[in-house]
Amino acid sequence: MPTPVFHRTQPLQTTNPDFRNQLNWLFSLRIVLLSLFLGLNFLLQSKGRAIIIPPFSYIAYFIAGVYLFTIGSALLLLKIKRYTRFAYAQLLVDTTLVTCLIYYSGGSQSIFLPLYFFPVIAGSIILLRRGGLATAAACTLGYGFVITLEFFGYHPSFFINFIYRPVDDLKVALNYFSIHGLSFFMAAFLSALLAERLRSTEKALTQTSRQFDRLSLLYKQIFDDINTGIITLDNQGCIRSFNRAAEYITGYQAKKVLTRPLNEIFPFLAVEQEKARPAVTLERQDGTNIPIAFSSTRLNMPDGSEDTFLITIQDLSDLKKMEEQVQQAEKMAAIGEMAAGIAHEFRNPLAAISGSAEVLAQGVGTNLANRRLMQIIIRECTRLDGKISEFLRFSRPLLPKKDWIPLENHIKEVVIFLQQAKTWREDIHIEINIPPSLDCWADDQQLNQVLINLLQNSCQILNGQGGTIRITAEDFTEAEGREMTRIVISDSGPGIAPAIRSRIFEPFFTTRENGTGLGLAIVQQIVESHGGSITVHSEAGQGTTFEVFLPLP
């Protein structure tokens, strides 16, 4: 099917800023042509009578009128919002001005006849096919009007001063009219064709540019937001790009590593060939070590100008934690299977020993040494039974039965309970700063266990030197939008060494001679069973702070 010369003209966007720019170009071109006409007029004044030139007064009035009209049009253009009718009016005025100029410069003999093409071409560019053809029709009618006046002998009186040969033959007049009219329409046709093709090309180019910008923005957003670190290198091994994930994983800012050699900052990432490493240890800028996986590949650039390498790095810290959690779960499953046997094999003999010791204690009479030995047996049996209960509680955690708990009163009761114990030291001061109206959504008994274990841990840290334990709580909203209750227990003790701090929640890890290493492990287990989390912050000589986060329903 043949391609049409003209496609269907789309409605003009009369509020398009480009339309206003085109009208401004029209005004500018009008002034330029008028200035050229003025200069040409002065040059032709000395050419004798062969070329008809209007008197200077006519030219002065004409030029002044055109300048004033153009200035007024430019000012009016700043206020109007719809430009189509305004453009048609401007083209009609231009056609009228050219017609007047031709009439007063000799009619069919005028040297300014080519000026008719100015409004025709301008109409085609600004208003496309419809505007160009309408302006061509107006120019044809204007020229026909001039030929008609000339044919019937109506011409300015100053023509007698020049060699003037009016058209007095009807066939010649019609010939002039048809040739010029046809040339106007041909000019409109061709200029409209070029203008529409140009506009279509500009539209396609704009759409392509927008799509390219959109894709560039998308690729940049992906490059910046993906959680995989991406590093690109040039053929000299220098870093060309460094995304946000790479900054987060390595701790280095992009502006500090760009253009620097890769092996200067990350020697183990040096790319000599395409390879993938399952896991290596990365030393971050702050000195901490994290496990990462990385791979490198060569990019085939479209122009083949230079070699470019791509390195991707992935932080395996969360994966390692998940592996540790799986191992811990497997360990807990094995411990759970042992729990029932331990309870049976140890508790029954302990009960027999404890009962026998109590009977013997009653029959030892006044022998204080034997009575003291029996009390030691009974006390140690009780302590061992408590350790077994603690171990069973850790290996077989109960699901929490949550309810609203008035937190201030609850914590005060726990503190009073601890202060009644024989091991309580009077040089330990406890400060409680909790809003009376604050309620916590938790299991009453399990929350008791969490608070007792944490407070006992703080007391043991302060043992022998005294100090202050501060307890605060508040409701707050996480970045993800979850509402939580935060309980903070801090002490003024010596703090925890970094090597120990990373292991304090591990089961059976303890630094005390008589400890089981289950207290903080049970705390973490209870908090996580509530859907919460616990963190510890401690620096040597600056005390220790535990933060417990419990979600609200």
Coordinates of C-alpha atoms in Angstrom, one line a residue:
M1 CA 0.0 0.0 0.0
P2 CA 1.6 3.4 -1.0
T3 CA 2.5 5.7 1.8
P4 CA 0.4 8.9 1.7
V5 CA 2.3 12.2 1.2
F6 CA 0.4 13.8 4.0
H7 CA -0.7 12.1 7.2
R8 CA -3.7 13.3 8.9
T9 CA -2.9 16.6 10.7
Q10 CA -3.1 16.3 14.4
P11 CA -4.9 19.1 16.4
L12 CA -2.6 21.9 17.3
Q13 CA -1.5 22.2 20.9
T14 CA -2.4 25.9 21.2
T15 CA -0.9 26.1 24.6
N16 CA 2.4 24.6 23.6
P17 CA 5.4 26.8 24.5
D18 CA 6.9 25.9 21.1
F19 CA 4.0 27.6 19.4
R20 CA 4.8 30.9 21.2
N21 CA 8.4 30.5 20.2
Q22 CA 7.4 30.1 16.6
L23 CA 5.3 33.3 16.7
N24 CA 8.3 35.2 18.2
W25 CA 10.4 33.9 15.3
L26 CA 7.7 35.2 13.0
F27 CA 8.0 38.7 14.6
S28 CA 11.8 38.6 14.4
L29 CA 11.8 37.6 10.7
R30 CA 9.2 40.3 9.9
I31 CA 11.5 42.9 11.4
V32 CA 14.6 41.5 9.6
L33 CA 12.8 41.5 6.2
L34 CA 11.5 45.0 6.9
S35 CA 15.0 46.3 7.7
L36 CA 16.3 44.7 4.5
F37 CA 13.5 46.4 2.5
L38 CA 14.4 49.7 4.0
G39 CA 18.1 49.2 3.1
L40 CA 17.2 48.0 -0.4
N41 CA 15.0 51.0 -0.9
F42 CA 17.8 53.4 -0.3
L43 CA 20.1 51.5 -2.6
L44 CA 17.5 51.6 -5.4
Q45 CA 16.8 55.3 -5.1
S46 CA 19.6 55.9 -7.5
K47 CA 18.7 53.3 -10.1
G48 CA 16.6 55.7 -12.2
R49 CA 13.1 55.2 -13.4
A50 CA 13.3 51.5 -14.2
I51 CA 12.4 50.3 -10.7
I52 CA 9.3 51.8 -9.0
I53 CA 10.0 52.9 -5.5
P54 CA 7.4 54.6 -3.3
P55 CA 8.1 58.1 -2.0
F56 CA 10.1 58.3 1.3
S57 CA 7.0 59.5 3.2
Y58 CA 5.1 56.4 2.2
I59 CA 8.0 54.2 3.2
A60 CA 8.4 56.0 6.6
Y61 CA 4.7 55.6 7.5
F62 CA 4.8 51.9 6.3
I63 CA 7.9 51.0 8.3
A64 CA 6.7 52.9 11.5
G65 CA 3.3 51.1 11.2
V66 CA 4.9 47.7 10.9
Y67 CA 7.3 48.3 13.8
L68 CA 4.4 49.4 16.1
F69 CA 2.2 46.5 15.1
T70 CA 5.0 44.0 15.7
I71 CA 5.8 45.5 19.1
G72 CA 2.1 45.5 20.1
S73 CA 1.8 41.9 18.9
A74 CA 4.8 40.8 20.9
L75 CA 3.3 42.4 24.1
L76 CA -0.1 40.9 23.4
L77 CA 1.5 37.5 23.0
L78 CA 2.6 37.6 26.6
K79 CA -1.0 37.7 27.8
I80 CA -3.0 35.4 25.5
K81 CA -3.3 31.7 26.2
R82 CA -4.7 30.4 22.9
Y83 CA -2.5 31.1 19.9
T84 CA -4.1 29.6 16.8
R85 CA -6.5 32.5 16.0
F86 CA -3.7 34.9 16.9
A87 CA -1.4 33.2 14.4
Y88 CA -4.0 33.4 11.7
A89 CA -4.5 37.1 12.3
Q90 CA -0.7 37.7 12.2
L91 CA -0.4 35.9 8.8
L92 CA -3.4 37.8 7.4
V93 CA -1.8 41.1 8.4
D94 CA 1.5 40.0 6.9
T95 CA -0.3 39.1 3.6
T96 CA -2.1 42.5 3.7
L97 CA 1.2 44.3 4.3
V98 CA 2.9 42.5 1.4
T99 CA 0.0 43.3 -0.9
C100 CA 0.1 47.0 0.0
L101 CA 3.9 47.0 -0.6
I102 CA 3.5 45.3 -4.0
Y103 CA 0.7 47.6 -5.0
Y104 CA 2.7 50.8 -4.2
S105 CA 5.9 49.4 -5.8
G106 CA 4.6 48.7 -9.3
G107 CA 2.0 45.9 -9.0
S108 CA 2.9 43.2 -11.6
Q109 CA 6.2 45.0 -12.1
S110 CA 7.1 45.1 -8.3
I111 CA 10.5 43.6 -7.4
F112 CA 9.0 42.6 -4.0
L113 CA 6.7 39.9 -5.3
P114 CA 8.8 37.1 -3.7
L115 CA 7.8 38.6 -0.3
Y116 CA 4.5 36.7 -0.7
F117 CA 6.3 33.5 0.1
F118 CA 7.2 34.8 3.6
P119 CA 3.6 34.5 5.0
V120 CA 3.0 31.3 3.0
I121 CA 6.0 29.4 4.4
A122 CA 5.5 30.9 7.9
G123 CA 1.9 29.7 7.8
S124 CA 2.9 26.2 6.8
I125 CA 5.5 26.0 9.5
I126 CA 3.4 27.4 12.3
L127 CA -0.1 26.1 11.4
L128 CA 1.0 23.2 9.1
R129 CA -1.0 22.3 6.0
R130 CA -4.2 24.1 6.9
G131 CA -2.4 27.3 7.8
G132 CA -0.1 27.2 4.7
L133 CA -3.0 26.6 2.2
A134 CA -5.1 29.3 3.9
T135 CA -2.3 31.8 3.7
A136 CA -1.6 30.8 0.0
A137 CA -5.2 31.5 -0.8
A138 CA -5.0 34.9 0.9
C139 CA -1.9 35.8 -1.0
T140 CA -3.5 34.7 -4.3
L141 CA -6.5 36.8 -3.6
G142 CA -4.3 39.8 -2.6
Y143 CA -2.3 39.5 -5.8
G144 CA -5.5 39.1 -7.8
F145 CA -6.8 42.3 -6.2
V146 CA -3.6 44.1 -7.2
I147 CA -3.8 42.8 -10.8
T148 CA -7.5 43.8 -11.0
L149 CA -6.7 47.4 -9.9
E150 CA -3.9 47.5 -12.4
F151 CA -6.0 46.1 -15.2
F152 CA -8.7 48.8 -14.7
G153 CA -6.1 51.6 -14.5
Y154 CA -6.1 52.2 -10.7
H155 CA -2.6 52.9 -9.6
P156 CA -0.8 55.5 -7.5
S157 CA -0.1 58.8 -9.1
F158 CA 3.6 58.8 -8.5
F159 CA 3.9 55.9 -11.0
I160 CA 4.1 58.6 -13.8
N161 CA 7.7 59.3 -12.6
F162 CA 8.8 55.8 -13.5
I163 CA 8.7 53.5 -16.5
Y164 CA 5.4 51.8 -15.8
R165 CA 3.7 49.4 -18.2
P166 CA 0.3 48.3 -16.6
V167 CA -1.3 45.0 -17.6
D168 CA -4.1 45.9 -20.0
D169 CA -4.6 42.5 -21.6
L170 CA -7.0 40.2 -19.8
K171 CA -5.2 37.0 -20.9
V172 CA -1.9 38.4 -19.6
A173 CA -3.6 39.4 -16.3
L174 CA -5.1 35.9 -16.0
N175 CA -1.7 34.4 -16.9
Y176 CA 0.0 36.4 -14.1
F177 CA -2.7 35.5 -11.6
S178 CA -2.6 31.8 -12.4
I179 CA 1.2 31.5 -12.4
H180 CA 1.6 33.3 -9.1
G181 CA -1.3 31.7 -7.5
L182 CA 0.0 28.2 -8.5
S183 CA 3.4 29.1 -7.1
F184 CA 1.9 30.2 -3.8
F185 CA 0.0 26.9 -3.4
M186 CA 3.0 24.9 -4.5
A187 CA 5.2 26.7 -1.9
A188 CA 2.5 26.0 0.7
F189 CA 2.3 22.3 -0.3
L190 CA 6.0 21.7 -0.1
S191 CA 6.7 23.8 3.0
A192 CA 3.8 22.1 4.8
L193 CA 5.1 18.7 3.8
L194 CA 8.6 19.5 5.1
A195 CA 7.1 21.1 8.3
E196 CA 4.9 18.0 9.0
R197 CA 7.9 15.7 8.4
L198 CA 10.0 17.8 10.6
R199 CA 7.4 17.9 13.4
S200 CA 6.9 14.1 13.1
T201 CA 10.7 13.7 13.4
E202 CA 10.9 16.0 16.4
K203 CA 8.0 14.2 18.0
A204 CA 9.7 10.8 17.5
L205 CA 13.0 12.1 18.7
T206 CA 11.3 13.6 21.8
Q207 CA 9.6 10.3 22.5
T208 CA 12.8 8.4 22.0
S209 CA 14.7 10.8 24.2
R210 CA 12.0 10.4 26.9
Q211 CA 12.2 6.7 26.7
F212 CA 15.9 6.8 26.9
D213 CA 15.8 9.1 29.9
R214 CA 13.2 6.9 31.5
L215 CA 15.4 3.8 30.9
S216 CA 18.5 5.6 32.1
L217 CA 16.6 6.6 35.3
L218 CA 15.3 3.1 35.7
Y219 CA 18.8 1.6 35.3
K220 CA 20.3 4.2 37.7
Q221 CA 17.6 3.4 40.2
I222 CA 18.2 -0.3 39.9
F223 CA 21.9 0.3 40.2
D224 CA 21.5 2.4 43.3
D225 CA 18.8 0.4 45.1
I226 CA 19.7 -3.2 44.4
N227 CA 21.1 -4.9 47.6
T228 CA 24.0 -6.4 45.6
G229 CA 27.2 -4.4 45.5
I230 CA 28.2 -3.5 42.0
I231 CA 31.7 -2.3 41.0
T232 CA 32.8 -1.6 37.4
L233 CA 36.4 -1.2 36.3
D234 CA 38.1 0.2 33.3
N235 CA 40.9 -1.5 31.4
Q236 CA 43.4 -0.1 33.8
G237 CA 41.8 -1.7 36.7
C238 CA 40.5 1.6 38.2
I239 CA 37.0 1.9 39.7
R240 CA 34.6 3.6 37.4
S241 CA 31.3 3.1 39.4
F242 CA 30.5 2.1 42.9
N243 CA 26.8 1.7 43.9
R244 CA 25.1 2.3 47.3
A245 CA 25.1 -1.3 48.2
A246 CA 28.8 -1.5 47.6
E247 CA 29.2 1.5 49.9
Y248 CA 27.0 -0.1 52.6
I249 CA 28.8 -3.5 52.4
T250 CA 32.4 -2.2 52.3
G251 CA 32.0 1.0 54.4
Y252 CA 33.7 3.1 51.7
Q253 CA 32.2 6.2 50.1
A254 CA 32.0 6.1 46.4
K255 CA 33.7 9.5 46.0
K256 CA 36.7 8.2 47.9
V257 CA 37.2 5.1 45.7
L258 CA 36.3 6.3 42.2
T259 CA 39.3 6.4 39.8
R260 CA 41.5 4.5 42.3
P261 CA 42.9 1.1 41.5
L262 CA 40.9 -1.8 42.8
N263 CA 43.8 -3.8 44.1
E264 CA 44.8 -0.8 46.2
I265 CA 41.6 -1.0 48.2
F266 CA 40.4 -4.5 47.8
P267 CA 43.4 -6.7 46.9
F268 CA 41.5 -10.0 47.1
L269 CA 39.0 -8.7 44.5
A270 CA 41.6 -8.3 41.8
V271 CA 40.2 -9.6 38.5
E272 CA 42.6 -11.5 36.3
Q273 CA 39.9 -13.7 34.7
E274 CA 36.3 -14.4 35.1
K275 CA 35.6 -16.2 38.3
A276 CA 33.2 -16.6 41.2
R277 CA 34.2 -17.1 44.8
P278 CA 31.6 -18.7 47.2
A279 CA 32.8 -16.8 50.3
V280 CA 35.7 -14.6 51.4
T281 CA 36.2 -12.3 54.4
L282 CA 36.1 -8.6 53.7
E283 CA 37.7 -6.0 56.0
R284 CA 35.4 -3.0 56.0
Q285 CA 36.7 0.5 56.3
D286 CA 35.9 0.6 60.0
G287 CA 38.1 -2.5 60.6
T288 CA 35.3 -5.1 61.1
N289 CA 35.3 -8.3 59.1
I290 CA 32.2 -9.6 57.3
P291 CA 31.7 -12.7 55.0
I292 CA 31.0 -11.9 51.4
A293 CA 30.6 -13.7 48.1
F294 CA 31.8 -12.0 44.9
S295 CA 32.0 -12.7 41.2
S296 CA 33.6 -10.9 38.3
T297 CA 32.9 -10.9 34.6
R298 CA 34.1 -9.0 31.5
L299 CA 31.5 -6.7 29.9
N300 CA 31.3 -6.7 26.1
M301 CA 30.9 -3.0 25.3
P302 CA 28.9 -2.2 22.1
D303 CA 31.7 -0.1 20.6
G304 CA 34.4 -2.4 21.8
S305 CA 36.5 0.6 22.8
E306 CA 37.9 -0.8 26.0
D307 CA 37.7 -3.7 28.4
T308 CA 35.3 -3.2 31.2
F309 CA 35.0 -5.6 34.2
L310 CA 32.0 -6.0 36.4
I311 CA 32.3 -7.2 40.0
T312 CA 29.3 -8.1 42.2
I313 CA 29.6 -8.5 45.9
Q314 CA 27.0 -9.9 48.3
D315 CA 27.0 -9.6 52.1
L316 CA 26.6 -13.1 53.6
S317 CA 26.2 -11.9 57.2
D318 CA 22.5 -12.5 57.2
L319 CA 23.0 -15.9 55.6
K320 CA 25.6 -16.8 58.2
K321 CA 23.2 -15.8 60.9
M322 CA 20.4 -18.0 59.3
E323 CA 22.8 -20.9 59.2
E324 CA 23.7 -20.4 62.8
Q325 CA 20.0 -20.2 63.7
V326 CA 19.4 -23.5 61.8
Q327 CA 22.3 -25.1 63.7
Q328 CA 20.9 -23.7 66.9
A329 CA 17.5 -25.1 66.1
E330 CA 19.0 -28.5 65.4
K331 CA 20.9 -28.3 68.7
M332 CA 17.7 -27.4 70.5
A333 CA 15.9 -30.3 69.0
A334 CA 18.5 -32.7 70.2
I335 CA 18.5 -31.0 73.6
G336 CA 14.7 -31.3 73.8
E337 CA 14.9 -35.1 73.2
M338 CA 17.4 -35.3 76.1
A339 CA 15.2 -33.2 78.4
A340 CA 12.7 -35.9 79.4
G341 CA 15.4 -38.4 80.1
I342 CA 17.3 -35.9 82.2
A343 CA 14.3 -35.0 84.2
H344 CA 13.6 -38.6 85.0
E345 CA 17.2 -39.7 85.5
F346 CA 18.3 -36.8 87.7
R347 CA 15.2 -35.5 89.5
N348 CA 14.2 -38.8 91.0
P349 CA 17.6 -39.5 92.6
L350 CA 17.8 -35.9 93.7
A351 CA 14.4 -36.1 95.4
A352 CA 15.6 -39.3 97.1
I353 CA 18.8 -37.7 98.2
S354 CA 17.1 -34.5 99.4
G355 CA 14.4 -36.4 101.3
S356 CA 17.0 -38.7 103.0
A357 CA 19.1 -35.8 104.0
E358 CA 16.2 -34.1 105.6
V359 CA 15.4 -37.2 107.6
L360 CA 19.0 -37.6 108.6
A361 CA 19.1 -34.0 109.6
Q362 CA 16.3 -34.5 112.1
G363 CA 18.2 -37.4 113.8
V364 CA 21.7 -35.9 114.1
G365 CA 20.8 -34.4 117.4
T366 CA 23.2 -31.7 118.6
N367 CA 26.1 -32.7 116.4
L368 CA 26.5 -29.3 114.6
A369 CA 29.1 -30.6 112.1
N370 CA 26.7 -33.3 110.8
R371 CA 23.8 -30.9 110.7
R372 CA 25.8 -28.5 108.6
L373 CA 26.8 -31.2 106.2
M374 CA 23.1 -32.3 105.8
Q375 CA 22.1 -28.6 105.1
I376 CA 24.8 -28.4 102.4
I377 CA 23.4 -31.6 100.8
I378 CA 19.8 -30.2 100.9
R379 CA 20.9 -26.8 99.6
E380 CA 22.9 -28.2 96.7
C381 CA 20.1 -30.7 95.8
T382 CA 17.7 -27.7 95.6
R383 CA 20.2 -25.7 93.5
L384 CA 20.7 -28.6 91.2
D385 CA 17.0 -29.1 90.8
G386 CA 16.7 -25.4 89.9
K387 CA 19.4 -25.8 87.2
I388 CA 17.5 -28.8 85.8
S389 CA 14.3 -26.7 85.7
E390 CA 16.1 -23.9 84.0
F391 CA 17.5 -26.3 81.4
L392 CA 14.1 -27.9 80.8
R393 CA 12.5 -24.4 80.4
F394 CA 15.1 -23.5 77.8
S395 CA 14.8 -26.8 75.9
R396 CA 11.0 -26.9 75.9
P397 CA 9.8 -23.3 75.7
L398 CA 6.1 -22.7 76.2
L399 CA 4.0 -20.6 73.8
P400 CA 3.3 -17.2 75.4
K401 CA -0.2 -16.4 76.6
K402 CA -0.3 -12.7 76.0
D403 CA -2.3 -10.2 77.9
W404 CA -2.1 -6.5 78.8
I405 CA 0.2 -5.9 81.7
P406 CA 0.6 -2.6 83.6
L407 CA 4.4 -2.4 83.1
E408 CA 5.3 0.0 85.9
N409 CA 3.6 -2.0 88.7
H410 CA 4.9 -5.3 87.2
I411 CA 8.5 -4.1 87.2
K412 CA 8.2 -2.8 90.7
E413 CA 7.0 -6.2 91.9
V414 CA 10.0 -7.9 90.3
V415 CA 12.4 -5.4 91.9
I416 CA 10.8 -6.0 95.3
F417 CA 11.1 -9.8 94.8
L418 CA 14.8 -9.5 94.0
Q419 CA 15.4 -7.1 96.9
Q420 CA 14.0 -9.8 99.3
A421 CA 16.7 -12.3 98.3
K422 CA 19.6 -12.9 100.6
T423 CA 22.1 -12.2 97.8
W424 CA 20.8 -8.7 97.3
R425 CA 23.4 -6.0 98.0
E426 CA 22.4 -2.7 99.6
D427 CA 24.9 -0.7 97.5
I428 CA 22.9 -1.3 94.3
H429 CA 20.4 1.4 93.6
I430 CA 17.5 0.9 91.1
E431 CA 15.8 3.9 89.3
I432 CA 12.5 3.2 87.5
N433 CA 11.2 5.8 85.0
I434 CA 8.1 4.4 83.3
P435 CA 4.8 6.2 82.6
P436 CA 2.1 4.8 84.9
S437 CA -0.3 4.4 82.0
L438 CA 2.1 2.3 79.9
D439 CA 0.8 -1.3 79.2
C440 CA 2.8 -4.1 77.7
W441 CA 1.4 -7.0 75.5
A442 CA 3.1 -10.1 76.8
D443 CA 2.9 -13.3 78.9
D444 CA 3.0 -12.4 82.6
Q445 CA 5.2 -15.3 83.8
Q446 CA 7.6 -15.2 80.8
L447 CA 8.0 -11.4 81.1
N448 CA 8.8 -12.0 84.8
Q449 CA 11.5 -14.4 83.8
V450 CA 13.0 -11.9 81.3
L451 CA 13.1 -9.1 83.8
I452 CA 14.5 -11.3 86.6
N453 CA 17.3 -12.7 84.4
L454 CA 18.3 -9.3 83.1
L455 CA 18.2 -7.6 86.5
Q456 CA 20.2 -10.5 88.1
N457 CA 22.7 -10.2 85.3
S458 CA 23.1 -6.4 86.0
C459 CA 23.4 -7.1 89.7
Q460 CA 26.1 -9.7 89.1
I461 CA 28.0 -7.2 86.9
L462 CA 27.8 -4.6 89.8
N463 CA 28.7 -7.2 92.5
G464 CA 31.4 -6.0 94.7
Q465 CA 31.4 -2.3 93.5
G466 CA 27.8 -1.2 93.8
G467 CA 26.2 1.2 91.3
T468 CA 22.9 2.1 89.7
I469 CA 20.5 0.2 87.5
R470 CA 18.1 2.3 85.5
I471 CA 14.9 0.9 84.0
T472 CA 12.9 2.9 81.4
A473 CA 10.1 2.0 78.9
E474 CA 8.2 3.6 76.2
D475 CA 6.0 2.9 73.1
F476 CA 7.4 3.8 69.7
T477 CA 6.9 3.0 66.0
E478 CA 9.6 1.3 63.9
A479 CA 10.6 2.5 60.5
E480 CA 8.6 -0.4 59.0
G481 CA 5.5 1.0 60.8
R482 CA 5.3 -1.7 63.6
E483 CA 4.3 -0.4 67.0
M484 CA 6.5 -1.7 69.8
T485 CA 7.1 -1.4 73.5
R486 CA 10.8 -0.8 74.3
I487 CA 12.1 -1.8 77.8
V488 CA 15.6 -0.5 78.6
I489 CA 17.7 -1.8 81.5
S490 CA 21.1 -0.2 81.9
D491 CA 23.8 -0.4 84.6
S492 CA 26.8 1.7 85.5
G493 CA 29.1 -1.3 85.6
P494 CA 32.5 -1.9 83.9
G495 CA 30.9 -3.0 80.6
I496 CA 31.4 -6.1 78.5
A497 CA 34.4 -6.7 76.3
P498 CA 33.6 -6.9 72.6
A499 CA 34.8 -10.5 72.3
I500 CA 32.4 -11.6 75.0
R501 CA 29.5 -9.3 74.0
S502 CA 29.1 -11.1 70.7
R503 CA 28.5 -14.4 72.5
I504 CA 26.5 -13.6 75.6
F505 CA 23.2 -14.9 74.1
E506 CA 24.8 -18.3 73.1
P507 CA 23.4 -21.2 75.2
F508 CA 25.9 -22.5 77.8
F509 CA 28.3 -19.6 77.3
T510 CA 29.2 -18.1 80.7
T511 CA 32.0 -16.2 82.3
R512 CA 31.0 -17.0 85.9
E513 CA 32.2 -20.1 87.7
N514 CA 28.8 -21.2 88.9
G515 CA 26.8 -20.0 85.8
T516 CA 25.0 -22.3 83.4
G517 CA 25.1 -19.9 80.4
L518 CA 21.3 -20.2 80.0
G519 CA 20.0 -17.0 81.6
L520 CA 20.4 -14.6 78.7
A521 CA 19.7 -17.4 76.2
I522 CA 16.3 -18.0 77.8
V523 CA 15.7 -14.2 77.7
Q524 CA 16.4 -14.1 74.0
Q525 CA 14.2 -17.2 73.4
I526 CA 11.3 -15.7 75.3
V527 CA 11.5 -12.3 73.6
E528 CA 11.7 -13.9 70.1
S529 CA 8.7 -16.1 70.9
H530 CA 6.8 -12.9 71.5
G531 CA 7.9 -11.7 68.0
G532 CA 10.3 -9.2 69.5
S533 CA 14.1 -8.7 69.7
I534 CA 16.8 -7.9 72.2
T535 CA 20.0 -5.9 71.8
V536 CA 22.9 -5.1 74.0
H537 CA 25.1 -2.0 73.9
S538 CA 28.3 -1.9 76.0
E539 CA 31.6 -0.3 76.0
A540 CA 34.5 -1.0 78.4
G541 CA 34.1 1.3 81.4
Q542 CA 30.8 2.8 80.2
G543 CA 28.2 0.3 81.5
T544 CA 25.9 -2.1 79.7
T545 CA 22.4 -1.5 78.2
F546 CA 19.9 -4.1 77.2
E547 CA 17.0 -3.1 75.0
V548 CA 13.9 -5.4 74.8
F549 CA 11.5 -4.8 72.0
L550 CA 8.0 -6.4 72.3
P551 CA 5.4 -5.8 69.5
L552 CA 2.0 -4.5 70.2
P553 CA -1.1 -6.1 68.7

